[in-house]
PDB file of C-alpha atoms in Angstrom:
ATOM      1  CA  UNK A   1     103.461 108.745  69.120  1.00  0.00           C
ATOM      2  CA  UNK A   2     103.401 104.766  69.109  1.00  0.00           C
ATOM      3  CA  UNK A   3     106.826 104.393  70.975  1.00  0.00           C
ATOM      4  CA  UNK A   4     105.142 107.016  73.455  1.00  0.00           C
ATOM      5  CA  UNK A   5     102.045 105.471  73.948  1.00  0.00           C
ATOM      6  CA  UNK A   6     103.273 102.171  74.324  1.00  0.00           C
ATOM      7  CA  UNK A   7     106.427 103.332  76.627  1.00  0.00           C
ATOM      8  CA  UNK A   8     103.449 105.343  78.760  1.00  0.00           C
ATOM      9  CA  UNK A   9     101.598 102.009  79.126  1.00  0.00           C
ATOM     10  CA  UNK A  10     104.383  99.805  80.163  1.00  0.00           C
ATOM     11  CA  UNK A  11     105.521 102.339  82.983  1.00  0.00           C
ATOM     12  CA  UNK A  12     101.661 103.371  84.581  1.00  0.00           C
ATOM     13  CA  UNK A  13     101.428  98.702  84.440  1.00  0.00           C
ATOM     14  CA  UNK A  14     104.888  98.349  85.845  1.00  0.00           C
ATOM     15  CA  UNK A  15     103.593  98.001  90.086  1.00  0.00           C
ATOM     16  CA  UNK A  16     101.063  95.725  88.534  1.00  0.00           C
ATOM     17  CA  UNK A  17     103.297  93.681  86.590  1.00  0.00           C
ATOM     18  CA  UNK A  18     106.395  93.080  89.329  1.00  0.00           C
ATOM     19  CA  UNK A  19     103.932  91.844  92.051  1.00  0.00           C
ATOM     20  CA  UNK A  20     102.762  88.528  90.920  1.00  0.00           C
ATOM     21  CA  UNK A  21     106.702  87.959  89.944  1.00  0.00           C
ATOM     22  CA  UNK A  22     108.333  89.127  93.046  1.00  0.00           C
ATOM     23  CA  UNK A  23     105.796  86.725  94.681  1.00  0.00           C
ATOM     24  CA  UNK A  24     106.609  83.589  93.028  1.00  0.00           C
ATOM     25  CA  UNK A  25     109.776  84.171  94.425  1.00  0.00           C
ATOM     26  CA  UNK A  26     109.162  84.818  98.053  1.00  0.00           C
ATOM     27  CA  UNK A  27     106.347  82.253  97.928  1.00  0.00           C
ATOM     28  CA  UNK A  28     106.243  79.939 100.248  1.00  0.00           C
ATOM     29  CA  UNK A  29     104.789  80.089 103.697  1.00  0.00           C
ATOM     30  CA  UNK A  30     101.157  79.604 105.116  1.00  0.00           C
ATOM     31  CA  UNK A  31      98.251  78.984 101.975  1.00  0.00           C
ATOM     32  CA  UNK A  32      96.006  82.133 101.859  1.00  0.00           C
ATOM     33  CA  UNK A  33      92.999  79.133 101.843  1.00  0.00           C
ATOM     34  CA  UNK A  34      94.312  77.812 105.609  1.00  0.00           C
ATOM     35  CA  UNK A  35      93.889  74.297 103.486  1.00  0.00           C
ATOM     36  CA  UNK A  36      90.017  74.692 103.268  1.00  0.00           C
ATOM     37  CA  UNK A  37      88.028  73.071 100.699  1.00  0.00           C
ATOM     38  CA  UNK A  38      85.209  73.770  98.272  1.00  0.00           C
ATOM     39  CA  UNK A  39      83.220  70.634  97.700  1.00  0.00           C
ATOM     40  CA  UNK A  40      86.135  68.574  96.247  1.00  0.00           C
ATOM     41  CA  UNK A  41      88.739  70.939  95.943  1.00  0.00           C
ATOM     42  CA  UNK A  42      90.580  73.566  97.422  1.00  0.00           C
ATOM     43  CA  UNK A  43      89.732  77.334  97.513  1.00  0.00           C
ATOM     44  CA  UNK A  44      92.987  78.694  96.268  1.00  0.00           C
ATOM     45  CA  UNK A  45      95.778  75.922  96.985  1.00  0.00           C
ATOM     46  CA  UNK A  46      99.229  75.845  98.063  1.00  0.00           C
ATOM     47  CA  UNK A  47     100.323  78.298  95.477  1.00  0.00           C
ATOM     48  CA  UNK A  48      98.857  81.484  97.063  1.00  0.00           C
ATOM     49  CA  UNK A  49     100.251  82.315  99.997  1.00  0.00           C
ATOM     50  CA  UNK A  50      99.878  85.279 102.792  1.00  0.00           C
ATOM     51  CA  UNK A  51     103.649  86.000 102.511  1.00  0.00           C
ATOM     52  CA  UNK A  52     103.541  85.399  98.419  1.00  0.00           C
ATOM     53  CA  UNK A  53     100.626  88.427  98.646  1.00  0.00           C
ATOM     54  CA  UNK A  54     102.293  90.253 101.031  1.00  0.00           C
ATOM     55  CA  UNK A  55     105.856  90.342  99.337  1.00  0.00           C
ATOM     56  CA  UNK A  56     104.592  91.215  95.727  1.00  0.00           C
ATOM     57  CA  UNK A  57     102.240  93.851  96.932  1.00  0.00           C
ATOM     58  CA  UNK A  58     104.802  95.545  98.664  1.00  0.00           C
ATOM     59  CA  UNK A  59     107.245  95.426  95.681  1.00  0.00           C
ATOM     60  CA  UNK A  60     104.745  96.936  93.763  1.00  0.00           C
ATOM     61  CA  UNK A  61     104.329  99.462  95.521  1.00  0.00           C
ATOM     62  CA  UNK A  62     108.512 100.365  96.184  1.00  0.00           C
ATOM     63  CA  UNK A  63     108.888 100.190  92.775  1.00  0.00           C
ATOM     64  CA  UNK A  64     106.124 102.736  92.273  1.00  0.00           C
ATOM     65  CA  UNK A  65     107.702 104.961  94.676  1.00  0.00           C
ATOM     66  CA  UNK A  66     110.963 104.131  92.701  1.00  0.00           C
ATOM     67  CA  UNK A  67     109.491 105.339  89.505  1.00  0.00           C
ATOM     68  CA  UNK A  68     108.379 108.556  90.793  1.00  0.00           C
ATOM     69  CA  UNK A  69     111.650 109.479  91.332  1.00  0.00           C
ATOM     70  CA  UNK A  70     112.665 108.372  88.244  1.00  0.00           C
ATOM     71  CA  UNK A  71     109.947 109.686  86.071  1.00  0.00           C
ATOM     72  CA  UNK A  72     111.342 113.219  85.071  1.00  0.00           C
ATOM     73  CA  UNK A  73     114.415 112.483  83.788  1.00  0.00           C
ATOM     74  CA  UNK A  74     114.057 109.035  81.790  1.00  0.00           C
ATOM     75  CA  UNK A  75     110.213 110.759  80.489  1.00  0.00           C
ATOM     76  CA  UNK A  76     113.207 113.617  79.560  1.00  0.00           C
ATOM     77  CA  UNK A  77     115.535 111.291  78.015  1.00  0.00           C
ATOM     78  CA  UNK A  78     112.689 109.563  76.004  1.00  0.00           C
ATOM     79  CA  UNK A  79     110.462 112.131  74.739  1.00  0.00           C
ATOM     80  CA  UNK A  80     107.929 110.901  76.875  1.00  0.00           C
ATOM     81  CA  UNK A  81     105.572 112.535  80.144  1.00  0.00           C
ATOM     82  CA  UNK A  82     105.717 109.819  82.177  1.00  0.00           C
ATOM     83  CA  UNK A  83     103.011 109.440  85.041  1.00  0.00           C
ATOM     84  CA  UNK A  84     104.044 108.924  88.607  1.00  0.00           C
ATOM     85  CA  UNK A  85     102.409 107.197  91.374  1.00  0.00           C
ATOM     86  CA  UNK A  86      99.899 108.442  94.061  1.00  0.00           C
ATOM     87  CA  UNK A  87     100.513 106.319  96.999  1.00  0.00           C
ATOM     88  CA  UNK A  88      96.143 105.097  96.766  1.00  0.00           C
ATOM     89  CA  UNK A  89      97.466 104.510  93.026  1.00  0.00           C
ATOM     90  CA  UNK A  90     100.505 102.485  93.548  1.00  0.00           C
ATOM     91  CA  UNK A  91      98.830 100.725  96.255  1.00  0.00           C
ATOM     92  CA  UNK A  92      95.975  99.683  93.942  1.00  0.00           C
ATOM     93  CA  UNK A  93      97.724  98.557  91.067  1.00  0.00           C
ATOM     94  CA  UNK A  94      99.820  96.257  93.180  1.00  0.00           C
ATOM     95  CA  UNK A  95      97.342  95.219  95.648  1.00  0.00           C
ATOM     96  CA  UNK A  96      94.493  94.496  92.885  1.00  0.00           C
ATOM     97  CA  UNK A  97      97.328  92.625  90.983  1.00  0.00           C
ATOM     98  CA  UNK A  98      97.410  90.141  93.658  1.00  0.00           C
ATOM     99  CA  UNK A  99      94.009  90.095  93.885  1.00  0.00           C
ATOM    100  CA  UNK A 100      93.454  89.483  90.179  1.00  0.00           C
ATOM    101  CA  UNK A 101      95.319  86.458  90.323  1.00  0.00           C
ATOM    102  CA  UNK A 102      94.176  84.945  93.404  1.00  0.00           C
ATOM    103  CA  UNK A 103      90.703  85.570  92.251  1.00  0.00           C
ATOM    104  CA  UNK A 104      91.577  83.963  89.071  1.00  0.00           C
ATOM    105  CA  UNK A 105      92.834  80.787  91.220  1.00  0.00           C
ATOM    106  CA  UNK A 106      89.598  80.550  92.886  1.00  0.00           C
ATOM    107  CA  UNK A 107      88.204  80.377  89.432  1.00  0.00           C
ATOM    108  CA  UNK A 108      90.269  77.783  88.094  1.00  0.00           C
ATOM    109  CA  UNK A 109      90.012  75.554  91.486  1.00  0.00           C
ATOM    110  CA  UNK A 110      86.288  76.019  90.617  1.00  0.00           C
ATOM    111  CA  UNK A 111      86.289  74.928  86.828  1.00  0.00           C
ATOM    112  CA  UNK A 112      88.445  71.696  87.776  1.00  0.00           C
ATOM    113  CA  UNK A 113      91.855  72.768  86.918  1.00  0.00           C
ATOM    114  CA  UNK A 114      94.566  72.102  89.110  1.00  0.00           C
ATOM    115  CA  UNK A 115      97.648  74.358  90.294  1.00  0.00           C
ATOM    116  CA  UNK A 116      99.765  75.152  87.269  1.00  0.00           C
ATOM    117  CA  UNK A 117      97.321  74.264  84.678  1.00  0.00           C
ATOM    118  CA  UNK A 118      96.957  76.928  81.790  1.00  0.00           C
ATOM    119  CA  UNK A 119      93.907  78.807  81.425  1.00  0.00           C
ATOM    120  CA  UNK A 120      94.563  80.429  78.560  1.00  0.00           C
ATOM    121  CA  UNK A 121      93.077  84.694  78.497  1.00  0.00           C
ATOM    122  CA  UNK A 122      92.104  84.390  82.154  1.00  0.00           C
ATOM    123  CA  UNK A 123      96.237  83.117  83.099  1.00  0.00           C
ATOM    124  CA  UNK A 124      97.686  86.547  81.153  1.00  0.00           C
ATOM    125  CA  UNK A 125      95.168  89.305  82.212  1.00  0.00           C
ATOM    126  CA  UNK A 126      93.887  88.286  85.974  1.00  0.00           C
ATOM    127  CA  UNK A 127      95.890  90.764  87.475  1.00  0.00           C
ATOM    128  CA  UNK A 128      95.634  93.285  84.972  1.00  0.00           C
ATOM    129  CA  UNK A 129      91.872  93.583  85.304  1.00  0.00           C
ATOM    130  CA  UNK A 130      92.373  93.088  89.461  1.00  0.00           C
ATOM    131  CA  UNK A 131      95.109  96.347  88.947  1.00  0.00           C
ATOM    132  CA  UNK A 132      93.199  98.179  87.131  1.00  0.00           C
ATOM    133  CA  UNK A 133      90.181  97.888  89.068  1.00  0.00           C
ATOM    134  CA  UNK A 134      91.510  98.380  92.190  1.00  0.00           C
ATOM    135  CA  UNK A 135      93.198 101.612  91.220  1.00  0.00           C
ATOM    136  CA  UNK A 136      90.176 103.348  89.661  1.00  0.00           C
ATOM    137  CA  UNK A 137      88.309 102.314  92.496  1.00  0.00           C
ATOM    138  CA  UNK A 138      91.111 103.728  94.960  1.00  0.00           C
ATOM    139  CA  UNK A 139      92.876 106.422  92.971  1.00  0.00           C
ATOM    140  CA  UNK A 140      89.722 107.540  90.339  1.00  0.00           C
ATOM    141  CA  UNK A 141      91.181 110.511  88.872  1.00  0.00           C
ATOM    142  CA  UNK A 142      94.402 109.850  88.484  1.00  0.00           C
ATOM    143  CA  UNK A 143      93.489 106.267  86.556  1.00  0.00           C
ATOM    144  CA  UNK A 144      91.643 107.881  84.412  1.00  0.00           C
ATOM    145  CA  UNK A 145      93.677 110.417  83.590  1.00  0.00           C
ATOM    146  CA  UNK A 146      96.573 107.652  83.096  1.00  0.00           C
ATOM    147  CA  UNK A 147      94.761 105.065  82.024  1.00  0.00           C
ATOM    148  CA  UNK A 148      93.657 106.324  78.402  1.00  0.00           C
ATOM    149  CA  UNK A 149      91.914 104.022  75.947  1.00  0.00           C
ATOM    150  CA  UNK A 150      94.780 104.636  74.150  1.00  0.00           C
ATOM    151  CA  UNK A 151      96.961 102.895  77.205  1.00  0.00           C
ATOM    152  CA  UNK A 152      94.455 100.580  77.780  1.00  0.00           C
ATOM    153  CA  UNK A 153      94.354  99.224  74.520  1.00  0.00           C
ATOM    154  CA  UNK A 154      98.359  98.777  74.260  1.00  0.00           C
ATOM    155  CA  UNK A 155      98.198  97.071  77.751  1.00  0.00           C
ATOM    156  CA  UNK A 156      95.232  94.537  76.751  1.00  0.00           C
ATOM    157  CA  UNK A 157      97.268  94.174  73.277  1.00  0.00           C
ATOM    158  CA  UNK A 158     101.217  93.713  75.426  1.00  0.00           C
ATOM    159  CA  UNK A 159     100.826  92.167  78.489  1.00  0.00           C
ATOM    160  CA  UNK A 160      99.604  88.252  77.223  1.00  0.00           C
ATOM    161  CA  UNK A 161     103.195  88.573  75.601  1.00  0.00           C
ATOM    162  CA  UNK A 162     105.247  89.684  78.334  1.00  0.00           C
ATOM    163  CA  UNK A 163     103.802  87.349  80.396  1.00  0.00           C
ATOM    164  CA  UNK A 164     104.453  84.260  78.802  1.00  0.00           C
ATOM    165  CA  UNK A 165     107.555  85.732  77.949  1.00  0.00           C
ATOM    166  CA  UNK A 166     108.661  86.168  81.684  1.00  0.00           C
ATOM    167  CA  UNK A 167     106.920  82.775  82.906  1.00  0.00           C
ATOM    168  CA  UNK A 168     109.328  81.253  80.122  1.00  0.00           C
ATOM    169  CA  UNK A 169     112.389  82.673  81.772  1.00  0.00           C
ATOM    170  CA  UNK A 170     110.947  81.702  85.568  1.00  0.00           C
ATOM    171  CA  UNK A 171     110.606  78.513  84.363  1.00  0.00           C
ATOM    172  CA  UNK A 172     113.897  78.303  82.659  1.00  0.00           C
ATOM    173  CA  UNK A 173     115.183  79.427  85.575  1.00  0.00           C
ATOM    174  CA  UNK A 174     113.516  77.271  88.052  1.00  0.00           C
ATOM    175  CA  UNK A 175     111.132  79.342  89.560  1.00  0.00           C
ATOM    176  CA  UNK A 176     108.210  77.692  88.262  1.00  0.00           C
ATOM    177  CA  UNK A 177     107.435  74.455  87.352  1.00  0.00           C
ATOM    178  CA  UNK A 178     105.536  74.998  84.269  1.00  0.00           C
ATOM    179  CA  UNK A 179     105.827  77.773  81.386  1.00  0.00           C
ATOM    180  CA  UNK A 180     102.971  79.630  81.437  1.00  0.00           C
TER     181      UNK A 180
END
């Protein structure tokens, strides 16, 4: 029940947690911000870009369409009913992913810190809480019915260690320039 509940989790968080990902690699391009300033400092910065936003929502959304067709016979092979994807779903997760994190860059332009400085709780759940809102504001039902305190709980518990875990690798890789 465990294995289920956890597998169920990481699937229905899987458009949420490509976008930001698939981003840093297609980033790049024209700042979100145009440049602008806040006092002192800039809205966003460099690091959020229109094509960044664009890219990673977009991914999120294929691969949500991807797991649809997929769901039946991996939920088959493991034991598991896996949920699929509504497009108002799959668009929300991915869409309030990106939002989530550019929301949580206006934040940290606000409290001082500058691109690529940690902010630890705020850096590993941004985009889940952007996701998740999103998606029960686009796609009620079906988040609800997904999104079980159960689920929720595993996500809250899993995500801050997948994703240090994959800003490890993109920075061992050399698509960041700072692990975290």
């Amino acid at each position: 029940m465990v294995v289920g509940l956890v597998v169920t989790a990481f699937w229905a968080m899987l458009p949420a947690y490509v976008p930001n990902n698939a981003a840093v690699l297609a980033g790049g391009g024209r700042p979100i911000d145009g440049g602008r300033t806040w006092g002192d400092r800039r809205l966003l910065g460099d690091g959020k870009t229109w094509r960044g936003t664009a890219v990673g929502t977009l991914v999120g959304i294929v691969l949500a369409a991807g797991l649809n067709v997929a769901a039946a016979p991996v939920g088959t092979a493991l034991g598991v009913s896996l949920p699929t994807f509504p497009p108002a779903g799959a668009l929300g997760l991915a869409a309030g992913a990106m939002a989530g994190d550019i929301a949580a860059s206006f934040l940290k332009r606000r409290s001082g810190r500058a691109r690529g400085a940690a902010f630890p709780g705020l850096d590993q759940l941004d985009f889940v809480v952007g996701a998740l809102v999103v998606a029960f504001l686009l796609a009620p039902g079906w988040a609800q019915a997904t999104f079980t305190l159960g689920v929720l709980t595993v996500i809250v518990v899993v995500t801050p260690v997948l994703h240090v875990g994959t800003n490890i690798i993109a920075y061992l890789i050399g698509a960041k320039n700072e692990p975290w």
